[in-house]
Short mmCIF file of C-alpha atoms and ligand atoms in Angstrom, two decimals:
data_model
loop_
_atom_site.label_atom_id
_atom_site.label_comp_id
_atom_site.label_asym_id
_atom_site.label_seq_id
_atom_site.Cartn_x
_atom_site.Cartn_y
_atom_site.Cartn_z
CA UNK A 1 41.08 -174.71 44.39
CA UNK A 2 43.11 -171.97 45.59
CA UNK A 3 46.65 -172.13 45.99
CA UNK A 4 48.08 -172.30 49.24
CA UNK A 5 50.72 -170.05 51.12
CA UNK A 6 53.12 -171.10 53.57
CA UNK A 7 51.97 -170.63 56.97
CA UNK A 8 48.76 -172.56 55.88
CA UNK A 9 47.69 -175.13 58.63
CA UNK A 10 47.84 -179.20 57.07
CA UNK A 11 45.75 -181.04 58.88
CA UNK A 12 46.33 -184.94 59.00
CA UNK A 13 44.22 -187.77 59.68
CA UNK A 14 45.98 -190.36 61.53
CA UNK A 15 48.95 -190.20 63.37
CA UNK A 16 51.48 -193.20 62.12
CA UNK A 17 54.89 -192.94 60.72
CA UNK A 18 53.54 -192.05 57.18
CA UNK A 19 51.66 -188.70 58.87
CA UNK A 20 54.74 -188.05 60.46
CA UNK A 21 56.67 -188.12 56.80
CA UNK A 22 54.09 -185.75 55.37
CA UNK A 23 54.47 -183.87 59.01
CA UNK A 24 58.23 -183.56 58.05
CA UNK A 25 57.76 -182.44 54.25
CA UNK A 26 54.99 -180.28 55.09
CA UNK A 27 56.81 -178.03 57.97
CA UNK A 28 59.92 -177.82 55.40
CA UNK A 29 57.83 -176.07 52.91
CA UNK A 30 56.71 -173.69 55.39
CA UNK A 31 53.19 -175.10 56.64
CA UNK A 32 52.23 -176.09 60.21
CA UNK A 33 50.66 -179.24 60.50
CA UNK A 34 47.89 -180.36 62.96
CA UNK A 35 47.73 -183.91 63.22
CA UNK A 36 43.78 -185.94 64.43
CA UNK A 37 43.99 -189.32 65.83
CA UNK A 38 42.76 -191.16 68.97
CA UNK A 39 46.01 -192.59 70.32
CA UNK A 40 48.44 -190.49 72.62
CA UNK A 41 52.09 -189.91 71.63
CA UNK A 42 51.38 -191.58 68.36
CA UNK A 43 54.42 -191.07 65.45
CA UNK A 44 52.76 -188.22 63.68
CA UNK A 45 51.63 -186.20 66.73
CA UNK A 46 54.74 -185.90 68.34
CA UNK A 47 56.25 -183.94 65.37
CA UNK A 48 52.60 -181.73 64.64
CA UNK A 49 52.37 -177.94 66.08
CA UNK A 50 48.89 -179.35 67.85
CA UNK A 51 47.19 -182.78 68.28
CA UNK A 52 43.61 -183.35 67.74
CA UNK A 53 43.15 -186.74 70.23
CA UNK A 54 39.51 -187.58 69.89
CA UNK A 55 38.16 -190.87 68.17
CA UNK A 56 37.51 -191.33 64.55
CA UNK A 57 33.52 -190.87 65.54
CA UNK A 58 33.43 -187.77 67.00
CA UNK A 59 32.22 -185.81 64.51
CA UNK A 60 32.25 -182.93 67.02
CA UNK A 61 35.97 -182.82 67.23
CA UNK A 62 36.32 -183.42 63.54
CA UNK A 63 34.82 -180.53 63.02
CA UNK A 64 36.60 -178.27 65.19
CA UNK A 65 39.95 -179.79 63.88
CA UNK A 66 39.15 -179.40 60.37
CA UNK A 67 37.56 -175.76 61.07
CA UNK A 68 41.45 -175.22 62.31
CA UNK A 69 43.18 -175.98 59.13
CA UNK A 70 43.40 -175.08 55.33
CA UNK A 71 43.42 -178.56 54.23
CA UNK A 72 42.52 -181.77 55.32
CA UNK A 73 44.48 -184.83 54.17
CA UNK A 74 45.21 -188.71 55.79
CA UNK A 75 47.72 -191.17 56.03
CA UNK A 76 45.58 -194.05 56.42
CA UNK A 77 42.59 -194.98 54.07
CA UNK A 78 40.33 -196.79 56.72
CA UNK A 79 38.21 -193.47 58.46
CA UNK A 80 34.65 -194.20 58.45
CA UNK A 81 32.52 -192.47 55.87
CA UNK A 82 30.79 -190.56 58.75
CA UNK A 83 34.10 -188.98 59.83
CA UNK A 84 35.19 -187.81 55.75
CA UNK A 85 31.16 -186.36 55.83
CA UNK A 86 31.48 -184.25 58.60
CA UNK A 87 34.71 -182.98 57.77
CA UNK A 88 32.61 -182.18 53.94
CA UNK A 89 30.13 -180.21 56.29
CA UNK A 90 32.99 -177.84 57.24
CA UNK A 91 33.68 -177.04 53.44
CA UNK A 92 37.68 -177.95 54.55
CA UNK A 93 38.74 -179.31 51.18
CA UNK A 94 39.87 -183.33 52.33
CA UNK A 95 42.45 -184.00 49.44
CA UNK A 96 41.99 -187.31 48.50
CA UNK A 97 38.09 -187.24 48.33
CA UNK A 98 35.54 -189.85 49.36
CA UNK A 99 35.47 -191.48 45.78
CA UNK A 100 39.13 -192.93 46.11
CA UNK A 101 38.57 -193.51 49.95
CA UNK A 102 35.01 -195.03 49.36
CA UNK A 103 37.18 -197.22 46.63
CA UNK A 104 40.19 -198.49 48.00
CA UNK A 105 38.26 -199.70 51.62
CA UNK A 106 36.25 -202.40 49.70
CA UNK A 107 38.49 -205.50 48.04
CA UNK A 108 35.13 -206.06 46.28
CA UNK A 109 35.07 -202.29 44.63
CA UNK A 110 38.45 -201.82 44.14
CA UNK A 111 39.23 -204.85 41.56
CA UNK A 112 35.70 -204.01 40.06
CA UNK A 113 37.08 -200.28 39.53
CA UNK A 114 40.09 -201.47 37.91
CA UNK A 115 38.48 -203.43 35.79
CA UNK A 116 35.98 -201.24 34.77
CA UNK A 117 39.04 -198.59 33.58
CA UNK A 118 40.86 -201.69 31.92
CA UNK A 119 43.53 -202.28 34.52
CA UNK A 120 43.18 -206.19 35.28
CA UNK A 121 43.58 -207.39 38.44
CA UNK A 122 43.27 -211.44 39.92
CA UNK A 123 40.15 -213.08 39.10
CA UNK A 124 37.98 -213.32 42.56
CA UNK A 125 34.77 -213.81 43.78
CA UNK A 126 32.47 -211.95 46.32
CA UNK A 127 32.47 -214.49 49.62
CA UNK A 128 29.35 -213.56 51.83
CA UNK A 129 29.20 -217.08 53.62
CA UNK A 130 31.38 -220.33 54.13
CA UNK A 131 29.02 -221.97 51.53
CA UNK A 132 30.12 -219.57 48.89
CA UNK A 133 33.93 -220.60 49.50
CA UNK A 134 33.80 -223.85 47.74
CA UNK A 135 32.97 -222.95 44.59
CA UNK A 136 34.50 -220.26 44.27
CA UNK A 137 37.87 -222.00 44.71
CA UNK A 138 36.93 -224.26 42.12
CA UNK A 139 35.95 -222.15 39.82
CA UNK A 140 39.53 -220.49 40.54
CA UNK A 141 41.92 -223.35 40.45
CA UNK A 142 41.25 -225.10 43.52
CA UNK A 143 44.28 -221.94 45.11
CA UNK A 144 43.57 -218.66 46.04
CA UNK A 145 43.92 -215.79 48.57
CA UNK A 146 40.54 -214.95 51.22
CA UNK A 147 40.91 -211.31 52.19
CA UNK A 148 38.36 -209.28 54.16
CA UNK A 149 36.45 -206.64 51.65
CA UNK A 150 37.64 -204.03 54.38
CA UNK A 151 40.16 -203.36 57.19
CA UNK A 152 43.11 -205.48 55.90
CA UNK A 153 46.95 -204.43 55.79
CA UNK A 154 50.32 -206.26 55.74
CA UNK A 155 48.89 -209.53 55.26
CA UNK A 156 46.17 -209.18 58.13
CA UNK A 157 42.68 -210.23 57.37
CA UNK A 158 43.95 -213.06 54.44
CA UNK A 159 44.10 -216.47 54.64
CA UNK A 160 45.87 -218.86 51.81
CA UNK A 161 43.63 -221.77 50.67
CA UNK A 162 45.48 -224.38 49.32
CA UNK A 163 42.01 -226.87 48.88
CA UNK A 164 38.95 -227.37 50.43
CA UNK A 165 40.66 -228.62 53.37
CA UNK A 166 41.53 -225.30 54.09
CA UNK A 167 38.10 -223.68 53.94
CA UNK A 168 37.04 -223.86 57.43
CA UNK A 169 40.22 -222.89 59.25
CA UNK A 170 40.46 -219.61 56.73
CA UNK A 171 36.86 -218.72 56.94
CA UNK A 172 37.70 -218.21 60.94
CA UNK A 173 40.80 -216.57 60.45
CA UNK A 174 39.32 -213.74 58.76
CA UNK A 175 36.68 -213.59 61.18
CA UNK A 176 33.70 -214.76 58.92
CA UNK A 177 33.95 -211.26 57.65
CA UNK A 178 32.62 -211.09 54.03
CA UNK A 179 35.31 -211.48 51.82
CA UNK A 180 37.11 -211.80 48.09
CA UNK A 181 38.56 -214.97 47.05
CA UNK A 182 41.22 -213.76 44.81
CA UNK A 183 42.65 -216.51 42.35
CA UNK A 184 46.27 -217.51 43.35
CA UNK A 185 48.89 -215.41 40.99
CA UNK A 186 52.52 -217.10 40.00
CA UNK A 187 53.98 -213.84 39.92
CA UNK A 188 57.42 -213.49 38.57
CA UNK A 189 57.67 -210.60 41.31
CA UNK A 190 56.20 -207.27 42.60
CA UNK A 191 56.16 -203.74 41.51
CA UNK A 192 54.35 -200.96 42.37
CA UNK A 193 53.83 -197.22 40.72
CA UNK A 194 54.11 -194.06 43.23
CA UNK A 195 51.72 -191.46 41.29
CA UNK A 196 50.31 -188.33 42.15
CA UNK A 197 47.83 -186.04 40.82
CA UNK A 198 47.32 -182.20 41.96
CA UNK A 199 44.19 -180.44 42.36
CA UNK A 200 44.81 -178.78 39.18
CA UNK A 201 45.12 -182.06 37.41
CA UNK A 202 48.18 -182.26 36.80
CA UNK A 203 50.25 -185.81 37.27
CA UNK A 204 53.62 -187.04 37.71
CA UNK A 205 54.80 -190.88 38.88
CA UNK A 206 58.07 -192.08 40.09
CA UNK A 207 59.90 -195.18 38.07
CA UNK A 208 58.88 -198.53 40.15
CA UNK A 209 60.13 -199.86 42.64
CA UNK A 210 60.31 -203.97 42.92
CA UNK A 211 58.85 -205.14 46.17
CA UNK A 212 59.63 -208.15 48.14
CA UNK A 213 57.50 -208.93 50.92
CA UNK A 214 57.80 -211.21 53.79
CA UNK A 215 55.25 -213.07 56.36
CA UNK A 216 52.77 -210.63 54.00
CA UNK A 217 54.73 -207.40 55.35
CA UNK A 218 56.87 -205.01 52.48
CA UNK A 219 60.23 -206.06 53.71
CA UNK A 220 62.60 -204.45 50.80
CA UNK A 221 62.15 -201.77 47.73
CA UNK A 222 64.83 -202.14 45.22
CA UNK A 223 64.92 -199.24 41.73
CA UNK A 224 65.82 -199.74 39.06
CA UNK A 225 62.83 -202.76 39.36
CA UNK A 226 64.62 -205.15 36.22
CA UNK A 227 61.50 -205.60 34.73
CA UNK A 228 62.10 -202.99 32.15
CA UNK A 229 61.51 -200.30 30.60
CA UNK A 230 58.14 -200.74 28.65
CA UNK A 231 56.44 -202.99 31.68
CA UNK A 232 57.36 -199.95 33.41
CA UNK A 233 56.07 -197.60 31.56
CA UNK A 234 53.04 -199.70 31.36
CA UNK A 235 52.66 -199.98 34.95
CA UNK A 236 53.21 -196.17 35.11
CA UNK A 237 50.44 -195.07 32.48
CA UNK A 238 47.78 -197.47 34.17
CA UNK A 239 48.61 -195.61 37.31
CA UNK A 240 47.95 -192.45 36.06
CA UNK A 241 45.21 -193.64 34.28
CA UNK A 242 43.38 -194.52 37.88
CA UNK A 243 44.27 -191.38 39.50
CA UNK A 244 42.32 -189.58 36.66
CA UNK A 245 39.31 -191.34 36.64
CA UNK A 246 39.45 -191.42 40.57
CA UNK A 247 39.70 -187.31 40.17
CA UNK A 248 42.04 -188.25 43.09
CA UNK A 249 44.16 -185.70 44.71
CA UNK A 250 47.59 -186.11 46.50
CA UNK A 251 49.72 -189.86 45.99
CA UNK A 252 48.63 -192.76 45.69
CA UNK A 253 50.41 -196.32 45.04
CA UNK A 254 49.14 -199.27 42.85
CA UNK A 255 50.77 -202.36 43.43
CA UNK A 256 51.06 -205.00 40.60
CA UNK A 257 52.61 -208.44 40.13
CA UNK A 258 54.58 -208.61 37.31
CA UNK A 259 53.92 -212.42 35.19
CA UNK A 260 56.87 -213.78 33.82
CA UNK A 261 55.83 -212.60 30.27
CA UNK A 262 55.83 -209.34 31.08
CA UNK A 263 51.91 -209.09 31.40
CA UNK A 264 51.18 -206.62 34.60
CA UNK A 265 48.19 -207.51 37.19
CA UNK A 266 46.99 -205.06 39.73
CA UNK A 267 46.92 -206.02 43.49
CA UNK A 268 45.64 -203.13 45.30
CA UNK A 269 45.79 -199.72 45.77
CA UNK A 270 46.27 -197.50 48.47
CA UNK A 271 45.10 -193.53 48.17
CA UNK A 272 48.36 -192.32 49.91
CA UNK A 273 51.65 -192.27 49.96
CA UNK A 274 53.17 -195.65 50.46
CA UNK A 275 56.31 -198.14 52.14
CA UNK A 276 57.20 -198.92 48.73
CA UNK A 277 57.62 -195.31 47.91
CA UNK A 278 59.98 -194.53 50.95
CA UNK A 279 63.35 -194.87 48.82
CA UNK A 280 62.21 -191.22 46.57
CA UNK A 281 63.48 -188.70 48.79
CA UNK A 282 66.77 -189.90 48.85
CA UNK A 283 66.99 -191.18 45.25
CA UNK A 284 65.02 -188.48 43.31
CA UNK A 285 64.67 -184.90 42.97
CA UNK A 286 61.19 -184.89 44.33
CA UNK A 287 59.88 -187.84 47.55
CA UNK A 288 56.62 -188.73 47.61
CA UNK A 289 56.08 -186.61 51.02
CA UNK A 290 57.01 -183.27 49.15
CA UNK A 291 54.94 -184.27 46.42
CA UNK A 292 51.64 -185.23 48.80
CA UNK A 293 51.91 -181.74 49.85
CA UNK A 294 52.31 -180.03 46.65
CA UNK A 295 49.29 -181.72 45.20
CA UNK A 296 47.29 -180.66 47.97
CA UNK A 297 48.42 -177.26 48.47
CA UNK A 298 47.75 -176.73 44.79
CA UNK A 299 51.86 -176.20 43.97
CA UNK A 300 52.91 -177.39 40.51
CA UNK A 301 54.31 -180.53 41.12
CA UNK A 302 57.74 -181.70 41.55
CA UNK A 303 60.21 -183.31 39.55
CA UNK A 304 60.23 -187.13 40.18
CA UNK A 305 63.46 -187.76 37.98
CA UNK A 306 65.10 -190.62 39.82
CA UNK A 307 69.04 -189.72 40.57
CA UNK A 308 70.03 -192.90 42.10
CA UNK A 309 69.85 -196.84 42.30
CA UNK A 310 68.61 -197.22 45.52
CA UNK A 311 66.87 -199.76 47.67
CA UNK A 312 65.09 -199.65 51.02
CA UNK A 313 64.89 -201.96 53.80
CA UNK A 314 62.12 -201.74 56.13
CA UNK A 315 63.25 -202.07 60.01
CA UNK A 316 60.66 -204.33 61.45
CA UNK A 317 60.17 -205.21 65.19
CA UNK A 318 63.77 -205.51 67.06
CA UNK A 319 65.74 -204.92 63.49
CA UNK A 320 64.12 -200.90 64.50
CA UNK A 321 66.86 -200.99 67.66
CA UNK A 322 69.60 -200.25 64.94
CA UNK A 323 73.09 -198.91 66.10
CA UNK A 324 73.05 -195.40 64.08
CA UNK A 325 77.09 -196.29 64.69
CA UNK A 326 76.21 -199.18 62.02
CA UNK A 327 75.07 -197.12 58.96
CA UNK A 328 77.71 -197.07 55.67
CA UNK A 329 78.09 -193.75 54.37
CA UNK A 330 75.58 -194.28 51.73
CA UNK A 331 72.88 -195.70 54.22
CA UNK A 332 70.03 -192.87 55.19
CA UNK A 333 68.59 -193.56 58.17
CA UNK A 334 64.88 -193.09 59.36
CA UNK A 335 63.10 -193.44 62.40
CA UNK A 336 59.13 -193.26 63.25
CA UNK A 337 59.44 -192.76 67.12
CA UNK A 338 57.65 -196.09 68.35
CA UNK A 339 58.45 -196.82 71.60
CA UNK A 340 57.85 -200.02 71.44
CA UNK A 341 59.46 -202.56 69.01
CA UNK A 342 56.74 -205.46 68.61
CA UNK A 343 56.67 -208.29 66.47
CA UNK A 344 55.98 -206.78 62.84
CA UNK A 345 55.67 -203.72 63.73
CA UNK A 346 57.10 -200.95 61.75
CA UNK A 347 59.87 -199.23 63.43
CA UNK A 348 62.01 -197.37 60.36
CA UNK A 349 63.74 -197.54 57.62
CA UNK A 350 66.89 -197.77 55.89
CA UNK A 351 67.47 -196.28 52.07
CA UNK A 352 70.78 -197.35 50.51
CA UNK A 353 71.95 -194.97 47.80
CA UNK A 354 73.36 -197.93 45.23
CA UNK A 355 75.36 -195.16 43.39
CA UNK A 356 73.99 -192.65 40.42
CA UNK A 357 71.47 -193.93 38.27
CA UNK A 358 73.21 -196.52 35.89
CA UNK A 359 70.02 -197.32 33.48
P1 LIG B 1 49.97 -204.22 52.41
O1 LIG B 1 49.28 -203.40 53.42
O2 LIG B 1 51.38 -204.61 52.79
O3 LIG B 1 49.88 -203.76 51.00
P2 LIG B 1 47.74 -206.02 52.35
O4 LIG B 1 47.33 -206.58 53.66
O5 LIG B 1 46.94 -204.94 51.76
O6 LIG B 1 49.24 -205.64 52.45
P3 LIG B 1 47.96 -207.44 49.83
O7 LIG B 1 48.73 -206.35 49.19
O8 LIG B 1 46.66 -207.79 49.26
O9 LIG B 1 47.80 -207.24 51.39
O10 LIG B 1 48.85 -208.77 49.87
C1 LIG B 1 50.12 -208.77 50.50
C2 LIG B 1 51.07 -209.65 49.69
O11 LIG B 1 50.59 -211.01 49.63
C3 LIG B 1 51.19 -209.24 48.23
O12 LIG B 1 52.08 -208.16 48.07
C4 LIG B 1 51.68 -210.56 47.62
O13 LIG B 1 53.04 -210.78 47.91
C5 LIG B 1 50.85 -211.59 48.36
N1 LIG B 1 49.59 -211.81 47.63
C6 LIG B 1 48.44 -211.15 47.83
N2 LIG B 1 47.46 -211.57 46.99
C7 LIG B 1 48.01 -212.53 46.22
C8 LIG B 1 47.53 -213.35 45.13
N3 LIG B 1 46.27 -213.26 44.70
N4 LIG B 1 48.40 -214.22 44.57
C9 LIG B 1 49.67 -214.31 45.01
N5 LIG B 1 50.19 -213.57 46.02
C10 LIG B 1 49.38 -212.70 46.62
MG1 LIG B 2 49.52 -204.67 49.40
#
């Protein structure tokens, strides 16, 4: 693809606090951004040069959107197939394509894609009934984890089974929606690699990050991760090794628990950037924003040298009415715009520059 110039028009799908990132990185390179999603004042839109507020099925407006802009890219994996073909009909590149979107919104697919490129992931089983749940559980333990194939994020959709007890009660709580039973993991904790690929191939991933999540939401990022420097490295060619045979373009993020011997299972991934990855602007030479929009634009990529420890702590629900008065000298403050601090909602975050990078 062609290389573009500043004063190109971004266009993003979706219009959260991770479109209004890219928004930010985007307009400091010198592009405008136009920003398509149904709600009204939404994070991303309120920082775009023009918002596109039309549902996800309106292939009429999709059109006329994409038909504005240079590029198309998103912020959140779940559009309908319909909306990425009529935005194909345009001939508007959409950077990443509908073979890592198609991908990542299936459970199902997505551990039988990292499989089939030697990543491993849980073991699991396909659940298309309630009937299917019981032996599958046995057959994994007698513990796992039911998610929905599609839809899910920060912990929605998933239901712990501890034994059959448990079957009926989960089977409800995820709606009776078909389903993965993924076997339960004993972790020793949670990384996840930051990697992305341009659309002249080229690829470049950040050092991990260890995650700790809480009530199934990211609550902290910490770098260095302490799990070392070859499971890193590990971690780090298996994600490059998926953005490659996804021909994926833009960031993506592959989470992974890490077993106590060092052995690395994937969780998921997610064809954007990511929570996890929110500590690289302020730590590296390159953040994961800059580099979305580098890999799209067809710039060489950025340097993703880390600088400093760092960690970052997400601000969830009232935690996101933070006293700016509050922050230490070393604490970066940012803030999506929600009006509204809810219950596990996302409201900002916090990256703590530890000091220079010690390992
Ligand atoms: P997010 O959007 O935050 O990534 P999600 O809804 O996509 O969340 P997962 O990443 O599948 O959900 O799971 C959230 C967290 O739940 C994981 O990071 C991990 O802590 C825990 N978890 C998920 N699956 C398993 C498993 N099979 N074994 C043990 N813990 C699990
Ligand atoms: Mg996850």
């Amino acid at each position: 693809m062609t290389r573009l110039s500043p004063g190109a028009v971004i266009g993003i799908l979706g219009g959260g606090q991770l479109g209004r990132m890219l928004a930010g990185a985007a307009s400091q390179l010198g592009f405008d951004v136009h920003v398509f999603c149904p709600e009204a004042g939404s994070p991303a839109a309120r920082v775009a040069m023009k918002h596109w507020q039309a549902d996800y099925g309106d292939d009429e407006a999709l059109t006329a959107f994409a038909e504005a802009c240079d590029v198309i890219t998103l912020e959140f994996e779940n559009i309908p197939v319909s909306a990425v073909e009529a935005i194909a009909a345009t001939g508007i590149p959409l950077h990443p394509g509908a073979k890592s979107l198609a991908i990542s919104q299936d459970r199902a697919d997505e551990k039988a894609f990292l499989r089939g490129i030697g990543i491993a992931t849980a073991d699991y089983r396909e659940i298309n009934a309630e009937a299917d749940i019981g032996p599958a559980l046995a057959a994994l333990g007698g513990k796992g984890v039911l998610k929905t194939r599609r839809d899910g994020y920060d912990g929605k959709g998933q239901a712990w089974l501890n034994g059959p007890a448990d079957i009926a009660a989960g089977w409800d709580s995820v709606g009776q929606a078909p389903s993965v039973l993924e076997a339960a993991i004993a972790f020793d904790c949670e990384i996840s690699v930051i990697v992305a690929r341009s659309s002249t191939g080229e690829t470049a991933s950040w050092a991990p990050p260890r995650n700790i999540h809480k009530d199934g939401i990211l609550a902290r990022s910490t770098v260095p991760s302490g799990v070392g420097q070859a499971v890193e490295a590990e971690a780090r060619r298996q994600a490059v090794a998926l953005v490659d045979a996804l021909g994926h373009v833009g960031v993506l993020a592959l989470e992974f628990f890490v077993m106590a011997d060092g052995r690395l299972i994937a969780n998921e991934f997610a064809p954007r950037v990511h929570n996890s990855g929110h500590w690289t602007p302020e730590a590296c030479q390159t953040g994961q924003f800059e580099q979305h929009i580098r890999s799209i634009a067809g710039w060489k990529l950025g340097d993703t040298h880390r600088l400093f420890d760092a960690e970052m702590t997400n601000l969830i629900g009232e935690a996101g009415l933070i006293d700016p008065a509050m922050l230490a000298p070393n604490e970066t403050l940012t803030l999506y715009g929600k009006r509204e601090a809810r219950p596990g909602r996302k409201m900002g975050h916090v990256t703590t520059r530890l000091g220079p990078r010690k390992d």
